[in-house]
CSV table of C-alpha atoms and ligand atoms in Angstrom, one decimal:
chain,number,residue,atom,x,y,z
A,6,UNK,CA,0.0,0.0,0.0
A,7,UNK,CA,1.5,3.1,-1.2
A,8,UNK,CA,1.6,6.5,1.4
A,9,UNK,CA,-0.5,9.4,0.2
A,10,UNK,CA,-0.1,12.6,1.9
A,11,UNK,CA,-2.6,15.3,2.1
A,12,UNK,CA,-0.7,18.4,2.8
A,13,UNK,CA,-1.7,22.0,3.7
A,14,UNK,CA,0.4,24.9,3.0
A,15,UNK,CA,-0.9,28.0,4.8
A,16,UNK,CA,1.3,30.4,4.0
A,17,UNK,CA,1.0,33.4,5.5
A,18,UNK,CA,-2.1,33.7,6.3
A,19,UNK,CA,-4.5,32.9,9.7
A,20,UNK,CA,-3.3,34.4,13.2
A,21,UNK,CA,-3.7,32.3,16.4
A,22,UNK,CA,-7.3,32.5,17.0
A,23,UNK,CA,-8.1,31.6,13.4
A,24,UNK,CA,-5.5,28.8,13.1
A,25,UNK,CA,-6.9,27.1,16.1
A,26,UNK,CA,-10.5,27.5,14.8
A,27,UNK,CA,-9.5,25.5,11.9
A,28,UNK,CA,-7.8,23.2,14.0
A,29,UNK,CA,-11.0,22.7,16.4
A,30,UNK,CA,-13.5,21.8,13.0
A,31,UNK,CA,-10.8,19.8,11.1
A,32,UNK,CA,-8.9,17.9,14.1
A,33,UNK,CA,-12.1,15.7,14.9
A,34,UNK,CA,-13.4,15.1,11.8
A,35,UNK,CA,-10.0,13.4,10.7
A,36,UNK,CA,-9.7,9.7,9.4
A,37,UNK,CA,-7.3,7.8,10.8
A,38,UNK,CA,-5.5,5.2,8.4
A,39,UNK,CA,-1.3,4.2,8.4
A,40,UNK,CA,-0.9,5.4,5.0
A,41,UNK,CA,-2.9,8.4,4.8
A,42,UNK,CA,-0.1,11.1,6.5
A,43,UNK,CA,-2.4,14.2,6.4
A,44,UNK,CA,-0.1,17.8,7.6
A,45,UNK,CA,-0.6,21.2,8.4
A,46,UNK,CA,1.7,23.4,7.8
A,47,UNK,CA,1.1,27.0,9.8
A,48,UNK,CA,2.9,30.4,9.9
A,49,UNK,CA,5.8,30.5,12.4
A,50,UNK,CA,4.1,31.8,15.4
A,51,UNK,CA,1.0,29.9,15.0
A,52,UNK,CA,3.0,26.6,15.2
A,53,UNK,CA,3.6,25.8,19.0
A,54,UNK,CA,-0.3,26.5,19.5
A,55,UNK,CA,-1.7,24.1,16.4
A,56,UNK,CA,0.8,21.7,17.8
A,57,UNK,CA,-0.9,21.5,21.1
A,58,UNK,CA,-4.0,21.8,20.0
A,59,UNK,CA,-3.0,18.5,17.9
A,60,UNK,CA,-1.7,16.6,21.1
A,61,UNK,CA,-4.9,17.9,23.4
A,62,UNK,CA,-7.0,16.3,20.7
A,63,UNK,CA,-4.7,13.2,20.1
A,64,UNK,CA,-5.8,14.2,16.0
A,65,UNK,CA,-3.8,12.5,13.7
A,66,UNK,CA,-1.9,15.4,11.9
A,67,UNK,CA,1.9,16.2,11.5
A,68,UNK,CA,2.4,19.8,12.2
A,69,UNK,CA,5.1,21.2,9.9
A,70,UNK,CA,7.1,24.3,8.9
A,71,UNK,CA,6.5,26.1,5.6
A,72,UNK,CA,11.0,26.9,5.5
A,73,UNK,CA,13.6,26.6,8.4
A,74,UNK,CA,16.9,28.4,8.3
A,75,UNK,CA,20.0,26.6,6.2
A,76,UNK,CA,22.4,27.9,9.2
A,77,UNK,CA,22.8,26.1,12.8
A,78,UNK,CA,21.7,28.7,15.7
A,79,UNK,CA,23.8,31.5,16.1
A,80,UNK,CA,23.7,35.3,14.9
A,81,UNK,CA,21.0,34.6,11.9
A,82,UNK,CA,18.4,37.5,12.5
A,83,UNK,CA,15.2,36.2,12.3
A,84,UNK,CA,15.8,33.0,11.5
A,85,UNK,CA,14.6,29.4,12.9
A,86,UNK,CA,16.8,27.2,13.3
A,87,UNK,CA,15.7,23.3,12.1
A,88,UNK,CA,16.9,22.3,16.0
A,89,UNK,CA,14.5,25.2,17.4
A,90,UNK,CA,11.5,24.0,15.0
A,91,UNK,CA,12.3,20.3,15.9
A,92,UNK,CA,10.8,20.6,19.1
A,93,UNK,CA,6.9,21.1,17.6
A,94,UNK,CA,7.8,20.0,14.2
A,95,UNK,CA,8.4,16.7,11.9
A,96,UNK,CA,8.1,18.1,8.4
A,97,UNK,CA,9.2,21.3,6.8
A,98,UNK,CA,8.2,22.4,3.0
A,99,UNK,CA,11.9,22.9,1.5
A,100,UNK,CA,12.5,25.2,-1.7
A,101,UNK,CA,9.0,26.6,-2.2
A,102,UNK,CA,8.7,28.3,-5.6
A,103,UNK,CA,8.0,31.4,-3.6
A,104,UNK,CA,10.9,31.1,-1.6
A,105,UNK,CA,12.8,31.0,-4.4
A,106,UNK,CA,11.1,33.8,-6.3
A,107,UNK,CA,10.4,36.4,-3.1
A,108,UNK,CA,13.6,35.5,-1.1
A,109,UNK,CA,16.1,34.9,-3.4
A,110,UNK,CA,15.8,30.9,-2.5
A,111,UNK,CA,18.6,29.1,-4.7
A,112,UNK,CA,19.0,25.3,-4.7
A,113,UNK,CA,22.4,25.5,-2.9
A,114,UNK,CA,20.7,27.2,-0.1
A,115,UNK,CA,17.6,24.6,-0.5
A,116,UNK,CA,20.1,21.6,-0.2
A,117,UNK,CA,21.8,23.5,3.4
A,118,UNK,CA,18.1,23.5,4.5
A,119,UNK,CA,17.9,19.8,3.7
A,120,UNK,CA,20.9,19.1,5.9
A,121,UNK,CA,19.5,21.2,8.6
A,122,UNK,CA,16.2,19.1,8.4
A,123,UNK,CA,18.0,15.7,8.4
A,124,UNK,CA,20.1,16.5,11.5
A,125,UNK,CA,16.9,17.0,13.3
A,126,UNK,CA,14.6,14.5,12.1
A,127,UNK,CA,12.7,16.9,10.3
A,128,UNK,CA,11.2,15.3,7.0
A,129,UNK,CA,12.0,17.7,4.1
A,130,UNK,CA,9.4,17.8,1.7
A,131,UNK,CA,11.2,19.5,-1.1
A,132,UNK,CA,8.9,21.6,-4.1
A,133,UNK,CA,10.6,21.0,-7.0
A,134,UNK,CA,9.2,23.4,-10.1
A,135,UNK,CA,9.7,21.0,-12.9
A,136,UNK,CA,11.2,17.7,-13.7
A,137,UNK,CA,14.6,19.1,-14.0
A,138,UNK,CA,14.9,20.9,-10.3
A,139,UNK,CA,17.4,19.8,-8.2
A,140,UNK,CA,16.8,16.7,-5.2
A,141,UNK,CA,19.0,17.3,-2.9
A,142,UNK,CA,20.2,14.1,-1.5
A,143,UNK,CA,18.4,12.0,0.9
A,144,UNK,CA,15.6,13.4,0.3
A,145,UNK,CA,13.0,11.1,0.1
A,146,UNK,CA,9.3,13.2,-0.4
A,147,UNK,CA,9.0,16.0,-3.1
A,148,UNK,CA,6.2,17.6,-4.4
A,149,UNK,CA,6.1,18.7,-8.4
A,150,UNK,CA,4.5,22.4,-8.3
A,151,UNK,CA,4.6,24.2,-11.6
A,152,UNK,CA,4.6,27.4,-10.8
A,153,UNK,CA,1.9,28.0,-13.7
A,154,UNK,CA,-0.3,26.3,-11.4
A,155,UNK,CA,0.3,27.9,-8.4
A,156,UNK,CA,-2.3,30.1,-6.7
A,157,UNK,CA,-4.2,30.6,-10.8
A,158,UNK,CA,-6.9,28.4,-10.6
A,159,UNK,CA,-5.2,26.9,-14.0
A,160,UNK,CA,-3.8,23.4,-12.4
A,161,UNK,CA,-1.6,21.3,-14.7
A,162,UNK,CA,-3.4,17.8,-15.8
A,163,UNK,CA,-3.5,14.5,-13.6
A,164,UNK,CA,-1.8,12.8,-16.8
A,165,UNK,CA,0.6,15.5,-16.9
A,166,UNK,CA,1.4,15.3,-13.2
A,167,UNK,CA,2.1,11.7,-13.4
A,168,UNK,CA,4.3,11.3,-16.4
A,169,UNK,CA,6.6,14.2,-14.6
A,170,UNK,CA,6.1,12.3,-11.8
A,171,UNK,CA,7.5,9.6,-13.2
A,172,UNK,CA,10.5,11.6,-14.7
A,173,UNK,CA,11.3,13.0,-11.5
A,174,UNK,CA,11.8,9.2,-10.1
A,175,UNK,CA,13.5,8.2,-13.2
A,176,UNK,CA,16.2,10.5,-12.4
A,177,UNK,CA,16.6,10.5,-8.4
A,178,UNK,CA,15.3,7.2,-8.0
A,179,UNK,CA,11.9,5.4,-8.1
A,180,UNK,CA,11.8,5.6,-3.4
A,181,UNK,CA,10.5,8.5,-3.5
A,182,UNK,CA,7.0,10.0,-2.8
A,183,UNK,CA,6.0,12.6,-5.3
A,184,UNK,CA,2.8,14.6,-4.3
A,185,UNK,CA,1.8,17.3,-6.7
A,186,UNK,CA,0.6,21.0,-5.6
A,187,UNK,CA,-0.7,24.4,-7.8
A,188,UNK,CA,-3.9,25.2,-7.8
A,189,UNK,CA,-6.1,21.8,-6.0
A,190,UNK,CA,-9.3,21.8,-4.5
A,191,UNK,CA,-12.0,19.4,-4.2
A,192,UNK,CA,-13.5,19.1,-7.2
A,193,UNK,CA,-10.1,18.3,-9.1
A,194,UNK,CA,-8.4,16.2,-6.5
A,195,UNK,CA,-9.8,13.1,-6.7
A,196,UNK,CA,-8.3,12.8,-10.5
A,197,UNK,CA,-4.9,13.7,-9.2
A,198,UNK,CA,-4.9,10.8,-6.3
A,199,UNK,CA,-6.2,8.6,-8.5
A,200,UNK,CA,-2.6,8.5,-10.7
A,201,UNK,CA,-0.7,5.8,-9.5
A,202,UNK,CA,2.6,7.7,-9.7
A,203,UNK,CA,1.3,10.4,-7.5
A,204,UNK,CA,1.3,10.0,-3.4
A,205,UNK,CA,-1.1,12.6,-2.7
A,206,UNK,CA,-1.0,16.8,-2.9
A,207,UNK,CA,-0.3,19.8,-1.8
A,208,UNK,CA,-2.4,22.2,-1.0
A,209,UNK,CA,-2.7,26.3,-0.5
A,210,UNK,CA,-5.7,28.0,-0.8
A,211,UNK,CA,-7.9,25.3,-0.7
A,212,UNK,CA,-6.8,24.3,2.5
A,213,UNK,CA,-7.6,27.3,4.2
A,214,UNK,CA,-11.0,26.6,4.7
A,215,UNK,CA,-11.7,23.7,6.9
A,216,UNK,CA,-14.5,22.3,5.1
A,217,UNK,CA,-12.7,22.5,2.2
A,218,UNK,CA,-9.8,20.6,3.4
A,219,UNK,CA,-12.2,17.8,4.6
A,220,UNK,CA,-13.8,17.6,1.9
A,221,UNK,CA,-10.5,16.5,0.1
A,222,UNK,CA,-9.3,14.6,2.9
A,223,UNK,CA,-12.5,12.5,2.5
A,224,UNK,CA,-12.0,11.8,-0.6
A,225,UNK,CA,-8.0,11.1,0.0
A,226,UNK,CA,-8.9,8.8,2.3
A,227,UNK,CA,-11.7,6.5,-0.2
A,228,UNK,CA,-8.7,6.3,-2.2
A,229,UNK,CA,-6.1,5.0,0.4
B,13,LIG,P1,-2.3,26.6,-4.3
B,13,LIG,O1,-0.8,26.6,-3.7
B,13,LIG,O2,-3.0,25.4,-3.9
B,13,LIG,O3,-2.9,27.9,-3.7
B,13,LIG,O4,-2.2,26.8,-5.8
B,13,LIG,C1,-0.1,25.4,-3.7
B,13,LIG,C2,1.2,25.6,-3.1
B,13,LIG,O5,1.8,26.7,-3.4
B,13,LIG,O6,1.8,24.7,-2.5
């Protein structure tokens, strides 16, 4: 049985009060099932308070980071470090297209961040912007995210997906889990978990809204 991940990418958006909302609607109404890993991934400072909300509801959801820094502690102004995150979280999004476009994110620096991650037990999920992108090593879950696709409303096609999918394996190796994000919601993502070489999405604006998000987890989870 193949993992497929169901992951939400806030961004920056929702303060404290409205993360934890979210967390009190979706949290309960989660399905529980080995190889269906769902994630939230919150703004900074919302972190430590989704993470116990998580553990005061026992919910099964992996709280992540959206980055972490690629240096150790030390004089990095307002930076967090991956052994500062790795006390509330097990994942971090690595090399966002965003990143790399806003905040000058290069694949050297993505590959530090990877390090960072590993040292810590931190699972770096890496966004890689076409077939070609770099996978730094030991990295082992990636997400394909055109960045045509991203925040438009203009996804790219399941079939698409999976035949880059299957390019991105063919050249780093067929272990890893390739989810696919840019522009999923609930009416198109039961097309995208249906391709065999995809392991599931990743999710912005549609994951904002509880409902929404349950809504695709449901359907995630008929497909496990
Ligand atoms: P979107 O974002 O779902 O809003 O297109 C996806 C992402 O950037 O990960």
């Amino acid at each position: 049985m193949k993992n497929i991940w169901v992951v939400a990418n806030w961004k920056s958006n929702k303060n404290i009060s409205e993360a934890l909302a979210w967390i009190d609607q979706v949290g309960p109404e989660l399905p529980r099932k080995d190889n269906l890993k769902l994630v939230v991934c919150p703004t900074y400072i919302d972190i430590e308070e989704v993470k116990k909300a998580v553990l005061v509801g026992n919910y099964p959801l992996i709280v992540g980071s959206q980055d972490l820094s690629p240096f150790e502690d030390g004089p990095y102004t307002g930076e967090e470090s991956a052994r500062i995150l790795s006390d509330v979280v097990d994942l971090a999004i690595l090399g966002h297209s965003e990143r790399r476009e806003n905040f000058g994110e290069t694949d050297a620096m993505v590959a530090e961040k990877v390090k960072r991650a590993k040292e810590f037990k931190i699972e770096p999920l890496v966004c890689l912007q076409s077939e070609e992108t770099l996978v730094p090593e030991g990295v082992r879950l990636v997400a394909y995210e055109p960045v045509f696709a991203i925040g438009t409303g203009n996804p790219d096609t399941p079939a698409n997906a999976a035949e880059v999918a299957e390019g991105i394996k063919g050249r780093n190796g067929q272990g890893l889990e390739v989810l696919y994000g840019g522009s999923v919601n609930s009416d198109n993502c039961k097309a995208f978990l249906q391709q065999e070489a995809l392991n599931g999405l990743l999710i912005g604006k549609a994951s904002l809204e509880a409902e929404e998000f349950l809504k695709i987890v449901d359907i995630a989870s008929k497909i496990v």
